[in-house]
XYZ file of C-alpha atoms in Angstrom:
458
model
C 85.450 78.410 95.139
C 84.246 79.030 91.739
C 83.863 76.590 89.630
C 81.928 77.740 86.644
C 82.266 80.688 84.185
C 79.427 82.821 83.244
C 78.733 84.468 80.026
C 80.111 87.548 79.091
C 79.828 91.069 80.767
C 77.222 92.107 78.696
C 74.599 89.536 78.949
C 74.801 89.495 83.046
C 70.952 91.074 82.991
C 71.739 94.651 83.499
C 71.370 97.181 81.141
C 74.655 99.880 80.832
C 72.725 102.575 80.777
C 70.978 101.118 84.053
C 73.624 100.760 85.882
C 75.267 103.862 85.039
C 71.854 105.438 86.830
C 72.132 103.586 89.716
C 75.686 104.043 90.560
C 75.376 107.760 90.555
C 72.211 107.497 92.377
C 74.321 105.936 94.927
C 77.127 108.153 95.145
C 74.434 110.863 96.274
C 74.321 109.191 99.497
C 77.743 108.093 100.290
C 77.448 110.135 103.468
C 78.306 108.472 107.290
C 82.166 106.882 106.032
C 82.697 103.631 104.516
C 80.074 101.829 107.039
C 77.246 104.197 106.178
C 78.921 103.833 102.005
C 78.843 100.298 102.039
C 75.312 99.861 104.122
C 74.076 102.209 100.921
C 75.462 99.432 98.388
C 74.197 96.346 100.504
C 70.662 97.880 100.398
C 71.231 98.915 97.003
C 72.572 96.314 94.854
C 72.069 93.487 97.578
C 68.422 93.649 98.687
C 66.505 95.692 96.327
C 67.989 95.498 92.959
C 69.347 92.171 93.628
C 72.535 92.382 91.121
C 74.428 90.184 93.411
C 74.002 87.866 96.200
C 74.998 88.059 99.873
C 77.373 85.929 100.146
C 79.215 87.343 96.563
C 78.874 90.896 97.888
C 80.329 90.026 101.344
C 83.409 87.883 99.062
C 84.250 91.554 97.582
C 84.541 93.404 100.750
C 86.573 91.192 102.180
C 88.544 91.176 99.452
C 89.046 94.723 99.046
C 89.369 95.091 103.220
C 93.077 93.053 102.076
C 93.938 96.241 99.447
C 95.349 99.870 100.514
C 92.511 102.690 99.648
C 89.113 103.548 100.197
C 87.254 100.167 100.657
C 83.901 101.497 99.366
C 84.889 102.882 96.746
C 86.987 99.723 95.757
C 83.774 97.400 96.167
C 81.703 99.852 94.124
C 84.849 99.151 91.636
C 84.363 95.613 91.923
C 80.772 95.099 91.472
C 80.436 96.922 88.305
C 83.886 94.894 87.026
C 81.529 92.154 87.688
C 78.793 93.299 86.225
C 79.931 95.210 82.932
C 83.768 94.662 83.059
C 86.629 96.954 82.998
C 84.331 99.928 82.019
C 81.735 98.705 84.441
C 84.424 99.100 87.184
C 85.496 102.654 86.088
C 82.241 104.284 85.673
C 80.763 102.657 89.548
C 84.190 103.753 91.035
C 84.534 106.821 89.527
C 80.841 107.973 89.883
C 81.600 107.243 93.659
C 84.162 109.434 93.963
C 82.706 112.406 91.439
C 80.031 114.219 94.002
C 82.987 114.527 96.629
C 85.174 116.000 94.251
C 82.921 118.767 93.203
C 81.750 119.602 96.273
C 84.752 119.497 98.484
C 86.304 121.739 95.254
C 83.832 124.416 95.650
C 84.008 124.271 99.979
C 87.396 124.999 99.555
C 87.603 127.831 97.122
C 84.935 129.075 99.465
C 87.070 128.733 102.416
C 89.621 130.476 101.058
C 87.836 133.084 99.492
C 85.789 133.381 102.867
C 87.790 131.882 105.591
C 88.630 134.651 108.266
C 85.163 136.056 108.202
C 83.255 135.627 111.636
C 80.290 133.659 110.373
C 82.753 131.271 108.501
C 85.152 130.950 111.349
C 82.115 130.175 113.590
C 81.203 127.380 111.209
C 84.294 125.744 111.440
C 84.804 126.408 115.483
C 81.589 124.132 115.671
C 82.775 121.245 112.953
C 85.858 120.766 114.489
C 84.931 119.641 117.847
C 82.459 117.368 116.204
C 85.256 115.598 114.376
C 86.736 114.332 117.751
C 83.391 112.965 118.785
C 83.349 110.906 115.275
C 87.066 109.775 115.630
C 86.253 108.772 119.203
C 83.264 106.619 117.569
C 85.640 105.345 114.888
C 87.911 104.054 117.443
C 84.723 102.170 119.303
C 83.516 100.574 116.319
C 86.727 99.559 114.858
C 87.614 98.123 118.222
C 84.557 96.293 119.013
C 84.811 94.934 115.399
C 88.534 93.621 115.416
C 90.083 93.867 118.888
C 88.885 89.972 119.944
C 91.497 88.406 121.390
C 94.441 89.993 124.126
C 97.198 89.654 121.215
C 95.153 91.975 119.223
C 94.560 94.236 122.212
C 98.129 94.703 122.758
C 98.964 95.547 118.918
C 96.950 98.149 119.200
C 98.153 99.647 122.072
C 101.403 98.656 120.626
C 100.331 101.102 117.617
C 99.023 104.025 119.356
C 102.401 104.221 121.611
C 104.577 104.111 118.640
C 103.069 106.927 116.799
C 101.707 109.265 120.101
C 105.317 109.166 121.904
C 107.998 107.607 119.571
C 106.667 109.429 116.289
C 107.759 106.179 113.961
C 106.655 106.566 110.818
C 103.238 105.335 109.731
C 104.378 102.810 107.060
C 106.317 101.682 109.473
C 104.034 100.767 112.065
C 101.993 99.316 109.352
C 104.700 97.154 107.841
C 105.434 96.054 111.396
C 101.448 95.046 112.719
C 101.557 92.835 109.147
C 104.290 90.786 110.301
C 103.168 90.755 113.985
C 99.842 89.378 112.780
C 101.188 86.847 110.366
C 103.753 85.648 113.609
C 100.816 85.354 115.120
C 98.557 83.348 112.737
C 101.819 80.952 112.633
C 102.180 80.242 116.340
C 99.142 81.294 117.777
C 96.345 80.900 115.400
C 92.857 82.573 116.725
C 90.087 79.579 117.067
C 87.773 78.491 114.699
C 85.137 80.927 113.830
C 81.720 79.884 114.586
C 79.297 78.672 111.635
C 76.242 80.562 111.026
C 73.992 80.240 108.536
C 73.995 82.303 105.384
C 70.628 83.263 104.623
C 70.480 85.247 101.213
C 66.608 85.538 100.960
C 64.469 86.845 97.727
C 64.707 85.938 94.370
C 68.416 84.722 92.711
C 70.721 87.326 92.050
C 71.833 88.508 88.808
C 75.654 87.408 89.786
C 75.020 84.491 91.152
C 77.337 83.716 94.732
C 78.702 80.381 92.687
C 79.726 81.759 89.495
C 82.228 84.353 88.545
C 81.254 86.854 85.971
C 84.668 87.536 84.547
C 87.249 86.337 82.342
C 89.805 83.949 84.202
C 92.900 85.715 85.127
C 95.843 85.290 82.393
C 99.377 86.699 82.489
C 99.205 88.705 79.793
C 96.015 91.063 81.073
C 97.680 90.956 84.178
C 100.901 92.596 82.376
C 98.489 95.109 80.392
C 96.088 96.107 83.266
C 99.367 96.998 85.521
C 101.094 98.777 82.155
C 98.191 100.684 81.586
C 97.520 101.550 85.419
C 101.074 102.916 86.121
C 101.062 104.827 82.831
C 97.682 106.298 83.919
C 98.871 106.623 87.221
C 102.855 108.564 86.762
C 102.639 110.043 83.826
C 100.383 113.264 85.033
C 103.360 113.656 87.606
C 105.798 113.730 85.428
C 103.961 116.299 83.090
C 104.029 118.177 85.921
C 107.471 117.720 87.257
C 108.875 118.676 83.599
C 106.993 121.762 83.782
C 107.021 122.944 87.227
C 110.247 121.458 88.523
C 111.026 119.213 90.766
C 110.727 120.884 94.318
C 107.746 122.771 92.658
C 104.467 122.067 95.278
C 102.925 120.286 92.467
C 105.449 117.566 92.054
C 105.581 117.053 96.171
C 101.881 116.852 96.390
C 101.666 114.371 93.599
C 104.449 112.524 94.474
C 103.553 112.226 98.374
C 99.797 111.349 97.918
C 101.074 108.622 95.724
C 102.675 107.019 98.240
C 99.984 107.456 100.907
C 97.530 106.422 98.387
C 99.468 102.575 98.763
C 99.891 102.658 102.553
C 96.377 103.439 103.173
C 95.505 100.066 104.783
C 92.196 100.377 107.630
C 90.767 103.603 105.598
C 91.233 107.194 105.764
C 91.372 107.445 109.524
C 94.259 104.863 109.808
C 96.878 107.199 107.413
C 94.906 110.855 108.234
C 97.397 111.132 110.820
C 100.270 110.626 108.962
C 99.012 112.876 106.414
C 98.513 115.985 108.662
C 102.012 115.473 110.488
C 103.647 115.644 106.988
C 101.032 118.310 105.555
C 101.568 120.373 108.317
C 104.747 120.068 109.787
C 107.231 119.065 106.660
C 105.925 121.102 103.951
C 103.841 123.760 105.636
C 100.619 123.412 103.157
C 98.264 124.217 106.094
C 98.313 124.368 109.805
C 96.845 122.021 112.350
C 93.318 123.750 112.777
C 92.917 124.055 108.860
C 93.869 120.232 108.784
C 91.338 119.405 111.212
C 88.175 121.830 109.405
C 89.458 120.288 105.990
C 88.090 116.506 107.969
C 85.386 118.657 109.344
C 84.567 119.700 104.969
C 84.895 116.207 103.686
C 82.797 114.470 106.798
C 79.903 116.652 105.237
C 80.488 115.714 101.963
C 79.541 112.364 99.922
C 82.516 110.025 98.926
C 85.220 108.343 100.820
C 86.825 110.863 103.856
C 90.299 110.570 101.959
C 88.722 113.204 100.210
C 90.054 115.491 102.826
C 93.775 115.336 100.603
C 92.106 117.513 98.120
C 91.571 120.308 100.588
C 95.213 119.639 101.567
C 96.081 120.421 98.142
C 93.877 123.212 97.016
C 95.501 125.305 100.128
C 99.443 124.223 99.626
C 98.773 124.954 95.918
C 96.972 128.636 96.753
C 99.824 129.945 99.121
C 102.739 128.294 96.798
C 101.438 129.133 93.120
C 104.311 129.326 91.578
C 104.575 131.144 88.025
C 100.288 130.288 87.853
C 97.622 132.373 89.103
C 96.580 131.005 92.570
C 93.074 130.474 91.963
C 94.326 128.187 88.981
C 96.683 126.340 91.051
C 94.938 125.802 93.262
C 92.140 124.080 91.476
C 95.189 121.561 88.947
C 96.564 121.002 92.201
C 93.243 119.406 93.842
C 92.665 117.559 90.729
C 96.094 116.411 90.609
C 96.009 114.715 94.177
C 92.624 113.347 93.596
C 93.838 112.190 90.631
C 96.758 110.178 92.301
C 94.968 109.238 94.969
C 92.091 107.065 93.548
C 93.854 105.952 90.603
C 95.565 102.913 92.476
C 92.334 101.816 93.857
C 91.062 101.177 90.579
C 94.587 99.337 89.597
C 94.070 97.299 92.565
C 91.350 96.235 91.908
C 90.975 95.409 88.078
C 94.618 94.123 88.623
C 93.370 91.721 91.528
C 89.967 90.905 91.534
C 90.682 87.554 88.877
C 92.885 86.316 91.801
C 90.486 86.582 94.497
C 89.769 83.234 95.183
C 93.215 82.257 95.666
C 93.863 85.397 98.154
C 90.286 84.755 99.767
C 91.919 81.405 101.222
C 95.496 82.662 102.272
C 95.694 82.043 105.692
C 98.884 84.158 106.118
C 97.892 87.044 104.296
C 94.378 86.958 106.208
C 96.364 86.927 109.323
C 98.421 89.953 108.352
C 95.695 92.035 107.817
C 94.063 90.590 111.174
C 97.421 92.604 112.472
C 97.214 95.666 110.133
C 93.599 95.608 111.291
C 94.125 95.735 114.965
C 96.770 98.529 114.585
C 94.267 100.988 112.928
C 93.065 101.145 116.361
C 95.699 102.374 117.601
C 96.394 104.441 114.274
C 93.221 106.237 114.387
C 93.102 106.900 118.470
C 96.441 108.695 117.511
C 94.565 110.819 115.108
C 91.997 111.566 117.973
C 94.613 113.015 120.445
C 96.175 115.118 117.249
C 93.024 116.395 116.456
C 91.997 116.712 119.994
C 95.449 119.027 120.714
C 95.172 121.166 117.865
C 90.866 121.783 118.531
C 90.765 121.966 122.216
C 93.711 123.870 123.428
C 95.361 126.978 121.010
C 98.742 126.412 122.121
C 100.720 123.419 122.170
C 104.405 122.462 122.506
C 106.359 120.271 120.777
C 108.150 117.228 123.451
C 112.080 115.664 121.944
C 113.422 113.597 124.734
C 115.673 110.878 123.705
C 113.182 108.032 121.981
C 110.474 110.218 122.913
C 108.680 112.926 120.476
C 105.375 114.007 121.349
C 103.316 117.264 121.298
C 102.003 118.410 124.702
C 98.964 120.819 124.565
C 99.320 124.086 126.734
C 96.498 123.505 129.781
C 96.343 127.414 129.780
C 95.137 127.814 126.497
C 91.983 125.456 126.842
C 88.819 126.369 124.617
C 86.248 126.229 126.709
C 83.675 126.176 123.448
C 85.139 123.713 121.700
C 84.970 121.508 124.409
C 81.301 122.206 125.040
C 81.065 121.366 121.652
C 82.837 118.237 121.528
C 81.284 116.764 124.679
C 77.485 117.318 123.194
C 78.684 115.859 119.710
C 79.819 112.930 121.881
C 76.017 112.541 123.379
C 74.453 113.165 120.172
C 76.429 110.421 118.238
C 76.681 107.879 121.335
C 73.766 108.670 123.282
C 71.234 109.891 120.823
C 72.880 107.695 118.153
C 72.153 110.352 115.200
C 74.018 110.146 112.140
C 77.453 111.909 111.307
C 75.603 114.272 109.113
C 72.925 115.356 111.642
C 75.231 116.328 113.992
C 77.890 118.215 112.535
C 74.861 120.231 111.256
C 73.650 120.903 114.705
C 77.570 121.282 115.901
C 78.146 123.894 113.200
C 74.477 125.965 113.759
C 75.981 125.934 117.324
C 79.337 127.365 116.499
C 77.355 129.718 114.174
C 74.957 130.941 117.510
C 78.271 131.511 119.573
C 80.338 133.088 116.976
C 76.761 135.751 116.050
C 76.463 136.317 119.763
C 80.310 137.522 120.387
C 82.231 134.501 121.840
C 85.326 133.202 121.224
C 85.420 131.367 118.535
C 89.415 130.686 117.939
């Protein structure tokens, strides 16, 4: 625990100006989803620049792993809160997010401008297949990480059942695996964790692991910080709501990605399902293969993969404009659900992070996240068979039998290139081991080849 207050924010070391630099310098490689984002900070800001220690940085991502939103971009938020304070923490979290935003703006004006052409539409028929490959190694990875004991094993499963045949909501299942795994931390708490020890070597780092570089948390900037954040956060939607109505696909985009944006527990994979189901199938923004390429866009770009809602947007907002030119629409409407979005992770943070040594030792809320944890499992292998429906078969129909509600693809209608496809991505990222980047770029030159030389490409 902390013990000791340091000075102020601006006497940590570090220059503004100099961090300012090096947080966008990071946000230019915030490719490969939050492991490859938060492996860019660790080398970064742990073992180069040495702004914080080990031990501190590893406090903060486990402390952000407990809050809804993009973890990586919430630990960027919290390091430069700890270096430089409330505008520390808005300028490294919102420089995180900033390179996405542009370029998944400009991918999607250019996919609708450019969509149905055949070199386009062989682009995509090669991204998508990758995508399944990289939720498949999701699943792995989040498995091999969480899934240690038979209890967890069986939430998981628990998970994917209730979403792949029973269709229960998402929040649900997540509200549900956070009392499971707080039952569980009651009756049948897992076993003492093995000691190892903490080796943070070079020279002392500028926020030291045993001293907090903050102001100690008081009611009253607890009251401000959450005024300020929920102003910040509803009033854009209710400028838009007064203007646009209501129903208007404005107000339902802002409104919906505001509630995602606080069930978004495990990352983007974990609610990407939920998102597409509603996207797709309750307000009819895009269809199932334009949900999947969207992933397939914002895998390519740097940020955090939620990124993906902006596509989401920019094509409900282009086919419902309203009384506003589409291309205009289009664009507010992007902004608008990024807006929403990312805004709570910042809340979250500067609203928390005075607390966090009290949460760090909370044995029952570490054990409901164990839960929540072990249920993104199942979450995100949910997203995998979606995806894997809607990519590798062009027909598909839906299943309503009693409790049951499922989508069964039509066998007939198998694409035999997309599964080519998906099966070498699979090699190339579990075999081969190359990055995410590398090989949607050899996945899409592939999908270019076959679309150039006359296959079927849809």
């Amino acid at each position: 625990m902390t013990s000791e207050t340091a000075p102020p924010h601006e006497e940590t070391g570090v220059p503004f100006r100099t961090a300012v630099r090096a947080w966008f310098l990071i946000s230019l490689q915030t490719f490969g989803g939050p492991a490859g984002q938060i492996a860019v900070m660790q080398r970064t800001l742990v073992d180069e620049k040495r702004w914080i220690g080990q031990r501190r940085f590893l406090h903060a991502m486990n402390y952000c792993m407990l809050l809804p939103g993009p973890e990586a971009q919430q630990l960027a938020t919290y390091v430069g809160w700890l270096l430089h304070g409330t505008r520390g923490g808005l300028v490294a979290g919102g420089l995180f997010v900033l390179p996405g935003v542009v370029a998944l703006l400009v991918l999607s004006a250019i996919y609708v401008a450019f969509g149905t052409t055949t070199a386009v539409l062989a682009l995509f028929a090669g991204l998508a297949p990758a995508v399944l490959a990289i939720v498949a190694q999701a699943v792995v990875r989040v498995a091999k990480k969480t899934l240690d004991r038979p209890e967890l094993v069986a939430l998981a499963v628990a998970a994917f059942l209730a979403l792949a045949l029973f269709g229960l909501p998402f929040p649900v299942v997540v509200a549900v695996a956070g009392l499971a795994g707080w039952a569980l931390g009651r009756w049948r708490p897992a076993p003492p964790a093995k000691k190892t020890d903490d080796v943070d070597a070079g020279p002392p780092p500028v926020i030291s692991d045993d001293v907090l570089h903050t102001e100690a948390p008081t009611t009253r900037r607890t009251l401000r910080v959450l005024l300020v954040g929920l102003l910040v956060w509803g009033v854009p939607i209710a400028i838009v709501a007064a203007l646009t109505g209501a129903h208007s696909t404005f107000t339902e985009q802002g409104l919906f990605f505001s509630g995602t944006a606080v069930v978004t527990f495990g990352g983007a994979y974990a609610v990407l399902a939920y998102v597409a189901q509603q996207a797709v199938a309750t307000y009819g923004w895009l269809s199932p293969g334009e949900m999947v390429r969207g992933l397939a866009l914002a895998e390519t770009t740097p940020g955090p993969l939620i990124m993906v809602v902006q596509f989401v947007a920019f094509l409900g907002a282009y086919r419902a404009p309203g009384d506003l030119d589409p291309w205009v629409a289009a664009v507010l409407a992007s902004l608008l659900v990024t807006w929403v979005t990312f805004v709570p992770s910042f809340l979250f943070v500067l609203l928390g992070a005075p607390y966090m040594e009290r949460l760090r030792g909370n044995r029952s809320l570490s054990s409901a996240l164990t839960g929540i944890t072990a249920a993104v499992v199942g979450v995100i292998a949910n997203l995998g068979v979606y995806f894997a429906v809607h990519t590798l078969f062009a027909d598909s129909r839906p299943v309503d039998a009693g409790p049951l509600h499922l989508e069964l693809p039509d066998l007939g209608s198998l694409r035999p290139l997309a599964l080519v496809l998906a099966l070498i991505a699979a090699v190339l990222l579990f075999r081969v081991e190359w990055s995410v980047l590398r090989t949607l770029g050899v996945c899409a030159a592939l999908g270019l080849i076959a679309g150039l030389a006359g296959l079927p490409v849809t």
